[in-house]
PDB file of C-alpha atoms in Angstrom:
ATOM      1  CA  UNK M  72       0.000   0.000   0.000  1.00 54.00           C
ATOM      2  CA  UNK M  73       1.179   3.313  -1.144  1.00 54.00           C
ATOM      3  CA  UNK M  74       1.917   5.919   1.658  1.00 55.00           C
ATOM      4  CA  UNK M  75      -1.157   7.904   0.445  1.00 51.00           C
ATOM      5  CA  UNK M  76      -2.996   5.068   0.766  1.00 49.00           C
ATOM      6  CA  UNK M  77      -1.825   4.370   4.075  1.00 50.00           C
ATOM      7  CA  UNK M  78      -2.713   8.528   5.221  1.00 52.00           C
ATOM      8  CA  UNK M  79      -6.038   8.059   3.892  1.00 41.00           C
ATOM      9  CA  UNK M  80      -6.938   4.706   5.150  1.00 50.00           C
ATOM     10  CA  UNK M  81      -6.264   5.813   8.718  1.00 47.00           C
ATOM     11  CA  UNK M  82      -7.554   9.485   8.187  1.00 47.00           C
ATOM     12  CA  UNK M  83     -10.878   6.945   7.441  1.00 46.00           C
ATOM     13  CA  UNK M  84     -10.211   4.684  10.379  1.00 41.00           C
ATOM     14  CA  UNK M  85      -9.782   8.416  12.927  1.00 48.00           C
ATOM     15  CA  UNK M  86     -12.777   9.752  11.240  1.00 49.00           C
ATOM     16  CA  UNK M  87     -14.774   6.490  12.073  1.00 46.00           C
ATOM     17  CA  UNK M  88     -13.831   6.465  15.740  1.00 42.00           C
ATOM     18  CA  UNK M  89     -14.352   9.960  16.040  1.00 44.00           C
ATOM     19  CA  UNK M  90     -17.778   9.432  14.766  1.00 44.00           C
ATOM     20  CA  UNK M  91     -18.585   6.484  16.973  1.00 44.00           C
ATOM     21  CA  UNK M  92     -17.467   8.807  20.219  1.00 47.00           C
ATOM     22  CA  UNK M  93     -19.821  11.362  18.808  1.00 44.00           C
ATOM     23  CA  UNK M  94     -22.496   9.079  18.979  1.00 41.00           C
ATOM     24  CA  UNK M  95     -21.740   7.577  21.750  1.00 43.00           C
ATOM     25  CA  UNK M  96     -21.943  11.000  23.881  1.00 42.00           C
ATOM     26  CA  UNK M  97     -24.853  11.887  22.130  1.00 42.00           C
ATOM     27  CA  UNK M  98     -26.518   8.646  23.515  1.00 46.00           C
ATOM     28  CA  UNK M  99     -25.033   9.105  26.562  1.00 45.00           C
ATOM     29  CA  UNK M 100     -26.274  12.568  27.166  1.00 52.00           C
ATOM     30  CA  UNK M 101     -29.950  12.054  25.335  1.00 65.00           C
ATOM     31  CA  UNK M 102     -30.607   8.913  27.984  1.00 81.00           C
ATOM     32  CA  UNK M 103     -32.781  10.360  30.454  1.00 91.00           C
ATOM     33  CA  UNK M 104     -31.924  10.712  34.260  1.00 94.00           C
ATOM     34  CA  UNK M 105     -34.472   8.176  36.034  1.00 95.00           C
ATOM     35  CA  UNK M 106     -36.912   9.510  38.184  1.00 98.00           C
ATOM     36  CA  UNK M 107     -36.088   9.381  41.872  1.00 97.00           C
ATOM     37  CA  UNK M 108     -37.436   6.561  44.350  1.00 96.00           C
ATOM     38  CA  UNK M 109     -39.615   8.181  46.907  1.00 96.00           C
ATOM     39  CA  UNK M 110     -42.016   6.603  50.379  1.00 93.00           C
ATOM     40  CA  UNK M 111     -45.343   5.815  49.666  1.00 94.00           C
ATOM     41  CA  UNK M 112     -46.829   7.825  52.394  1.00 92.00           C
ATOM     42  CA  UNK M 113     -49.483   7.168  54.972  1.00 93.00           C
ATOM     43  CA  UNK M 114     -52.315   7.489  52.782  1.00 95.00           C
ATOM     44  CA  UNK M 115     -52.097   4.626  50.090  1.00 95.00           C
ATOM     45  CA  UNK M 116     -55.590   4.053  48.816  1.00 94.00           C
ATOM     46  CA  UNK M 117     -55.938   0.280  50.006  1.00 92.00           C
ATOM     47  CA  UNK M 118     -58.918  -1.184  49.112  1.00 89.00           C
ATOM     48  CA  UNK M 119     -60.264   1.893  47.183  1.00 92.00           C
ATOM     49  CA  UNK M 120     -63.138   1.104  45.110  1.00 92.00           C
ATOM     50  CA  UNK M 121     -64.331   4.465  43.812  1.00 94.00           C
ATOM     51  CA  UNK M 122     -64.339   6.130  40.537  1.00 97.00           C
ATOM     52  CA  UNK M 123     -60.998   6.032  39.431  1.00 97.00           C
ATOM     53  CA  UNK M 124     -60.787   7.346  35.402  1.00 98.00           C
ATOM     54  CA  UNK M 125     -58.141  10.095  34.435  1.00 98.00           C
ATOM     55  CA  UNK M 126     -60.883  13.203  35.560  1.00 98.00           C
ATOM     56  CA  UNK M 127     -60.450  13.749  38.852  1.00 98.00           C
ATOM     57  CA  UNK M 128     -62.378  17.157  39.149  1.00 98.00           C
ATOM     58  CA  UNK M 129     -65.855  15.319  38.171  1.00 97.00           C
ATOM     59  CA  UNK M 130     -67.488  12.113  39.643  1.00 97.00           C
ATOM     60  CA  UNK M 131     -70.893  10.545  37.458  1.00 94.00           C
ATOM     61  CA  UNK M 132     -74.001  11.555  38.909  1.00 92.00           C
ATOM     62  CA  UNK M 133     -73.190  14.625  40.541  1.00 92.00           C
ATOM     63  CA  UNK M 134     -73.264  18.243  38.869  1.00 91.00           C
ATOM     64  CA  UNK M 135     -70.930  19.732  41.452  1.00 95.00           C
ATOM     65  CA  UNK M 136     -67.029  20.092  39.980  1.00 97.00           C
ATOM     66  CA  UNK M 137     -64.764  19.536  43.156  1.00 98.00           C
ATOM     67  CA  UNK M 138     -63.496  22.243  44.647  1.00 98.00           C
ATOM     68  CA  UNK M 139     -60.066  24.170  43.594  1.00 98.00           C
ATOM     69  CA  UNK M 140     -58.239  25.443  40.659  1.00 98.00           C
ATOM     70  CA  UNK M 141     -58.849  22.631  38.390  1.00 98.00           C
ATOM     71  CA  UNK M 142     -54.832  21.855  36.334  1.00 98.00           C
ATOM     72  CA  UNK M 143     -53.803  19.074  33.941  1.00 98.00           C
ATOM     73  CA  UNK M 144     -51.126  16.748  34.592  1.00 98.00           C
ATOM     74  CA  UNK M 145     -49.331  15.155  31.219  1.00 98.00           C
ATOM     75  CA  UNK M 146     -46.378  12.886  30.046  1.00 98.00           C
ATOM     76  CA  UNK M 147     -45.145   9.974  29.165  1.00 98.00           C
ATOM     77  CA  UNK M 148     -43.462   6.786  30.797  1.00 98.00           C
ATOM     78  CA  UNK M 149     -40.119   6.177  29.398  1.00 98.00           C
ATOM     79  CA  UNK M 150     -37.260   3.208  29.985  1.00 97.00           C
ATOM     80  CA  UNK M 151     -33.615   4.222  31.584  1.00 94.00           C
ATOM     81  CA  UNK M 152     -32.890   4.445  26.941  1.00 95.00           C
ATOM     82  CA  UNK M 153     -35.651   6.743  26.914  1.00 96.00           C
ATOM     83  CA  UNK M 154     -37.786   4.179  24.880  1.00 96.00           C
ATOM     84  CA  UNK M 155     -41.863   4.749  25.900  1.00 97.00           C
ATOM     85  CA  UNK M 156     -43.472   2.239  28.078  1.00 98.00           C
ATOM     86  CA  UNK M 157     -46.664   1.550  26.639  1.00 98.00           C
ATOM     87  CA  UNK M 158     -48.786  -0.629  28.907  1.00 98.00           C
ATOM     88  CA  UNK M 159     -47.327   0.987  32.216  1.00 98.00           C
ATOM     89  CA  UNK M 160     -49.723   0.769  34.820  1.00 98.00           C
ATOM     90  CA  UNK M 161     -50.003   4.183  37.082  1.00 98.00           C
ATOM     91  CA  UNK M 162     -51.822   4.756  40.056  1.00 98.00           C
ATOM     92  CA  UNK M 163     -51.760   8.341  41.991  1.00 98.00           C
ATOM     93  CA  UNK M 164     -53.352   9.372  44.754  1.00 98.00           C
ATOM     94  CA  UNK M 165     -53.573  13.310  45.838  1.00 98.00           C
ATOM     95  CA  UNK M 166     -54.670  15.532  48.875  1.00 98.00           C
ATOM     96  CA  UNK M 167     -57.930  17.885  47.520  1.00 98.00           C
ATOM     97  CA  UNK M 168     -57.925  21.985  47.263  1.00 98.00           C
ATOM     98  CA  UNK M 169     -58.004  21.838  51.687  1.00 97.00           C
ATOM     99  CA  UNK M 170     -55.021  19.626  51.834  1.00 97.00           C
ATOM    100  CA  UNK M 171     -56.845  16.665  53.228  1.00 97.00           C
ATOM    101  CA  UNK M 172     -56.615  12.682  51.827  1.00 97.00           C
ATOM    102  CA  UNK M 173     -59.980  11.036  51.722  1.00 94.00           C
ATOM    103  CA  UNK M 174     -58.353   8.073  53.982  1.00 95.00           C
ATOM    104  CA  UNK M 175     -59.155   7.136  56.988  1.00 92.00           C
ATOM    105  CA  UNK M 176     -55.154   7.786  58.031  1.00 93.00           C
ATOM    106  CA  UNK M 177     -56.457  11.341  57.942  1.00 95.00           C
ATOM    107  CA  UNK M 178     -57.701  12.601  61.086  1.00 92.00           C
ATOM    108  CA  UNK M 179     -56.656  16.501  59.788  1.00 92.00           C
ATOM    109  CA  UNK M 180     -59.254  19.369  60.339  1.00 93.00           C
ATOM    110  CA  UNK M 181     -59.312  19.993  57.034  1.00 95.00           C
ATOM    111  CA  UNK M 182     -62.664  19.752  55.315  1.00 96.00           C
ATOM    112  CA  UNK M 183     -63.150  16.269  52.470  1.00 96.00           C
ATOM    113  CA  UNK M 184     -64.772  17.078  49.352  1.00 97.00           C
ATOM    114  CA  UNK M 185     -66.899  14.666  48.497  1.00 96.00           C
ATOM    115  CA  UNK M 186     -67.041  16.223  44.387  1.00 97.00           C
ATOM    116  CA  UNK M 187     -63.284  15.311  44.394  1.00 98.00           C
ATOM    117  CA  UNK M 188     -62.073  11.801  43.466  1.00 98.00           C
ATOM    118  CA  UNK M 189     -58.935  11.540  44.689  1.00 97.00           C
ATOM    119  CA  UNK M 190     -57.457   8.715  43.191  1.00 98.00           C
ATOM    120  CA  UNK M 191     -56.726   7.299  39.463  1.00 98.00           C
ATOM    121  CA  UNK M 192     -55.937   4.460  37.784  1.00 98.00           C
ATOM    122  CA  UNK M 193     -54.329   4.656  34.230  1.00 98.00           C
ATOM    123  CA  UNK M 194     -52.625   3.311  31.813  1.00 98.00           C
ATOM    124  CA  UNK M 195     -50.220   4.157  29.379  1.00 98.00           C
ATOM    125  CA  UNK M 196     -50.869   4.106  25.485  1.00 98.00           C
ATOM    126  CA  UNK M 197     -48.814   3.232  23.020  1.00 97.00           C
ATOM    127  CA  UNK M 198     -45.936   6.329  23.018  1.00 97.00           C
ATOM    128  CA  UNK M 199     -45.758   5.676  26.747  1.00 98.00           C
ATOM    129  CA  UNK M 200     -48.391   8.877  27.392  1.00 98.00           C
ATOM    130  CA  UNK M 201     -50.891   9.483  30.336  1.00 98.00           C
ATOM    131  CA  UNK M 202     -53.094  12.652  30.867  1.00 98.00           C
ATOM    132  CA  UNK M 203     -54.863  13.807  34.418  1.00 98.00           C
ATOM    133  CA  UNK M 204     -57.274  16.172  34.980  1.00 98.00           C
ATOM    134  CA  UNK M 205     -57.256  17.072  38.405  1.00 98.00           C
ATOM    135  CA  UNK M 206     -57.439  19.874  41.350  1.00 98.00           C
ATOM    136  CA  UNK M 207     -54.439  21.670  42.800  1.00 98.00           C
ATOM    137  CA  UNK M 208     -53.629  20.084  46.073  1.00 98.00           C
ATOM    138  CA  UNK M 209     -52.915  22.382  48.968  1.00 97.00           C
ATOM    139  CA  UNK M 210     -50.779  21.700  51.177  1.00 96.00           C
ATOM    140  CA  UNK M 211     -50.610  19.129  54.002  1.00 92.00           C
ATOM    141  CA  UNK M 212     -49.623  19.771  57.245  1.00 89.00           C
ATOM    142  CA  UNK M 213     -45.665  20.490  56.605  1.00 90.00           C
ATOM    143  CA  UNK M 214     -45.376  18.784  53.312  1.00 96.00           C
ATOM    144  CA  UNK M 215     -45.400  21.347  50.325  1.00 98.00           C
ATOM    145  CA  UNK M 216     -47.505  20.479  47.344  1.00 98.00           C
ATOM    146  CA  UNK M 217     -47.384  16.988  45.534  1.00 98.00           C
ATOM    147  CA  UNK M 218     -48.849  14.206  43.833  1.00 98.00           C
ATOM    148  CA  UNK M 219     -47.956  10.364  45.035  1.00 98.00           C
ATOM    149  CA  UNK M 220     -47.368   8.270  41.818  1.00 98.00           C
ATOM    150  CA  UNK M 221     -46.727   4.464  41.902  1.00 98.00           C
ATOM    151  CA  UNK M 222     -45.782   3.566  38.647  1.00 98.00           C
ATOM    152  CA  UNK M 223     -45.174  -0.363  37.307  1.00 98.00           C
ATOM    153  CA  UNK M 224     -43.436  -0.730  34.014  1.00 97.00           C
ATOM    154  CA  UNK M 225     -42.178  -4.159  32.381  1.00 93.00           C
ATOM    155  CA  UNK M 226     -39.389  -5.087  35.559  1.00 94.00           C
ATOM    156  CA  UNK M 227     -39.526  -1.746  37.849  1.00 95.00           C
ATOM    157  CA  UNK M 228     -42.092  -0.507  39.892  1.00 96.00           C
ATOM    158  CA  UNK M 229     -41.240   3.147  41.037  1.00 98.00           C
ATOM    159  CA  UNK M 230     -43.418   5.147  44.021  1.00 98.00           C
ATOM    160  CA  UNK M 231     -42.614   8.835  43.307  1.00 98.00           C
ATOM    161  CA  UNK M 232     -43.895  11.986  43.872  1.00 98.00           C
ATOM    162  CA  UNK M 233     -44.400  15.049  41.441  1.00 98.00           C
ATOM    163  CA  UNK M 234     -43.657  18.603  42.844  1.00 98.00           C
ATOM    164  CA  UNK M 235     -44.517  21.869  41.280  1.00 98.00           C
ATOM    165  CA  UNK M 236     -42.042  24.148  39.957  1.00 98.00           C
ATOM    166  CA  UNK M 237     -44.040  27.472  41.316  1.00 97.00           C
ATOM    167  CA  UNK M 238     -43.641  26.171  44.887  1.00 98.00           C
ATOM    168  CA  UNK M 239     -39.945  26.326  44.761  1.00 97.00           C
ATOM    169  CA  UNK M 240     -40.084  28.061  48.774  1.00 97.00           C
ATOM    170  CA  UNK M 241     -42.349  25.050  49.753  1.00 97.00           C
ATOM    171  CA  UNK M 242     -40.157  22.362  48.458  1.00 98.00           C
ATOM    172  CA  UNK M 243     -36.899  23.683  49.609  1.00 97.00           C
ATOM    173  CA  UNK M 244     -38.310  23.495  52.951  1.00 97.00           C
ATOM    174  CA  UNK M 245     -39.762  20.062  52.733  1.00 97.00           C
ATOM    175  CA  UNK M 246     -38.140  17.080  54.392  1.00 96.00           C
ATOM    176  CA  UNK M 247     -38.850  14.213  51.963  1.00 97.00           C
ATOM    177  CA  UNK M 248     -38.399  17.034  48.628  1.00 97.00           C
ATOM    178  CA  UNK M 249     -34.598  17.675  50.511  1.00 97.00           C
ATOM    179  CA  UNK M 250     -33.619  14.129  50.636  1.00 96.00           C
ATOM    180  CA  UNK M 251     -33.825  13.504  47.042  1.00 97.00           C
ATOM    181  CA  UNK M 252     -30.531  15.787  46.471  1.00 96.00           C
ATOM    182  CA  UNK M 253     -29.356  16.674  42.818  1.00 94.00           C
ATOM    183  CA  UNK M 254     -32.205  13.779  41.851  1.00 95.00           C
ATOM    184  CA  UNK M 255     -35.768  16.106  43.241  1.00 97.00           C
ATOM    185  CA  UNK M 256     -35.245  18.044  39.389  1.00 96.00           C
ATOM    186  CA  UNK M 257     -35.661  14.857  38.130  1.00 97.00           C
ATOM    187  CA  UNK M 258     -39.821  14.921  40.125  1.00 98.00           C
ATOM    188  CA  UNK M 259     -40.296  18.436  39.567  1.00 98.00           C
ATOM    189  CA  UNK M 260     -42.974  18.530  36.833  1.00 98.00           C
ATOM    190  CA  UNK M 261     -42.270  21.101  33.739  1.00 98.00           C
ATOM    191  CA  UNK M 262     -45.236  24.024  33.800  1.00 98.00           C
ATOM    192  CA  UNK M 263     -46.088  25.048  29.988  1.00 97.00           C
ATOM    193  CA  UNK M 264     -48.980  26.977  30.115  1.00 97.00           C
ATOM    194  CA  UNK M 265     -51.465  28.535  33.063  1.00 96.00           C
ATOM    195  CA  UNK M 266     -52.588  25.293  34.932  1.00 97.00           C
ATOM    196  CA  UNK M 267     -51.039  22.859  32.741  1.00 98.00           C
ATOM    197  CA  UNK M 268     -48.403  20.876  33.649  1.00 98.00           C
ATOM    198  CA  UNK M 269     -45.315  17.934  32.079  1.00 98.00           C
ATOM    199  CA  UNK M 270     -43.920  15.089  33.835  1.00 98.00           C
ATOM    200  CA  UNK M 271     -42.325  12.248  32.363  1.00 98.00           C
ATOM    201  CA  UNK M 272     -41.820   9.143  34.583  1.00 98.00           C
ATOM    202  CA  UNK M 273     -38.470   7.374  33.934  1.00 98.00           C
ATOM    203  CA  UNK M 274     -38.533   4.098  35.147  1.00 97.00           C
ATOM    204  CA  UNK M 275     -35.201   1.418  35.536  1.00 93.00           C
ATOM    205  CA  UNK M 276     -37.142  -0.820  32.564  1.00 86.00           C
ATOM    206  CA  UNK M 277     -34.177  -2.095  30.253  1.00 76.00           C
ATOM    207  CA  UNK M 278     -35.038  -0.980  26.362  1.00 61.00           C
ATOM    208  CA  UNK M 279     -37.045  -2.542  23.921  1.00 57.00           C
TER     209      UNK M 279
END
C-alpha cells in the first residue's frame, strides 16, 4: 500500500472512531436521568373502590365540579434508553384543594370534598403517554404540594412523587423534597402553560 494510501486509510479509520465517540456521547447525554425513588406515604388508597378514570375534578351523577383550581397533569413513561413504556400501569393518589386525603389515616381538620375523586388508575398508550385532569392540592400539614405516583413498568415498579415548579419556597423546605438531592429536578414537573403541567416518569425498565 502506497503511503497515500496508508494517510487516507487511517484518516478513514480516525474519522470512524471519532464518529462512533460522537455518537456515543450523544446517547449518553440524550438517555434520560431516572426519576427518583420516593415513600409511599401514609395514605395509600388500600382497598379503594371508587371512581378512578383520568378526571379527577368530576365524579358521574353529581353536577358539582370539586373544589379548587382545576390543572392538567401530562407525560409519558419512558425506559432508563428513553424508549416509551406503553402498557405501564399508574396509580396516583392526591390531597384535595383543603389539603386533606380522603383516607381514613387522615384525622386533619381539614374539610373532604366529596365532588373530588382523589385517586386514578391509568394506563399508558402506546408512546408511553398518560393525561390527568385534576385539582391543585394544597398543602398538608408540613409537606409542600405533591402528587404520590406508583408507577409499574415491564421489571420496575417506582413510588414517586411530582412537585410543582411554582412552589420552589415550599419544596426547599420540605423534608422528603430535601432528601432527594441533585435527583428532586428529576420529580419536579415542567409548567407550559397557566394550569397545565409535564412530567415524564423514567422508570429502571431495560429498552425494547
Amino acid at each position: 500500500m502506497t503511503d497515500a494510501a496508508n494517510q487516507l486509510s487511517r484518516r478513514a479509520f480516525g474519522g470512524s472512531v471519532i464518529a462512533l465517540g460522537a455518537l456515543a456521547a450523544t446517547r449518553a447525554v440524550a438517555a434520560p436521568a431516572m426519576t427518583a425513588e420516593s415513600v409511599m406515604g401514609p395514605f395509600y388508597p388500600t382497598g379503594y373502590a371508587g371512581e378512578d378514570d383520568f378526571d379527577l375534578t368530576m365524579l358521574k351523577g353529581r353536577p358539582a365540579r370539586a373544589l379548587g383550581d382545576v390543572i392538567e397533569v401530562s407525560g409519558r413513561v419512558l425506559d432508563r434508553l428513553g424508549n416509551p413504556v406503553s402498557g405501564a400501569k399508574i396509580e396516583l393518589w392526591q390531597a384535595n384543594a383543603m389539603g386533606r386525603y380522603a383516607h381514613v389515616n387522615d384525622t386533619s381538620s381539614a374539610a373532604l370534598d366529596p365532588n373530588f375523586q382523589g385517586v386514578a388508575r391509568l394506563v399508558t398508550g402506546p408512546s408511553g403517554e398518560w393525561r390527568i385532569k385534576t385539582i391543585r392540592p394544597n398543602l398538608y400539614g408540613r409537606r409542600t404540594r405533591h402528587i404520590h405516583f406508583d408507577v409499574a413498568g415491564r421489571a420496575h415498579r417506582l413510588m414517586a412523587q411530582m412537585y410543582f415548579p411554582e412552589d420552589a419556597e415550599t419544596n426547599a423546605s420540605d423534608g422528603l423534597y430535601r432528601m432527594l438531592g441533585e435527583r428532586a429536578a428529576t420529580s419536579l414537573a415542567r409548567l407550559e402553560a397557566p394550569d397545565t403541567y409535564r412530567w415524564d416518569i423514567v422508570l429502571m425498565d431495560a429498552g425494547q
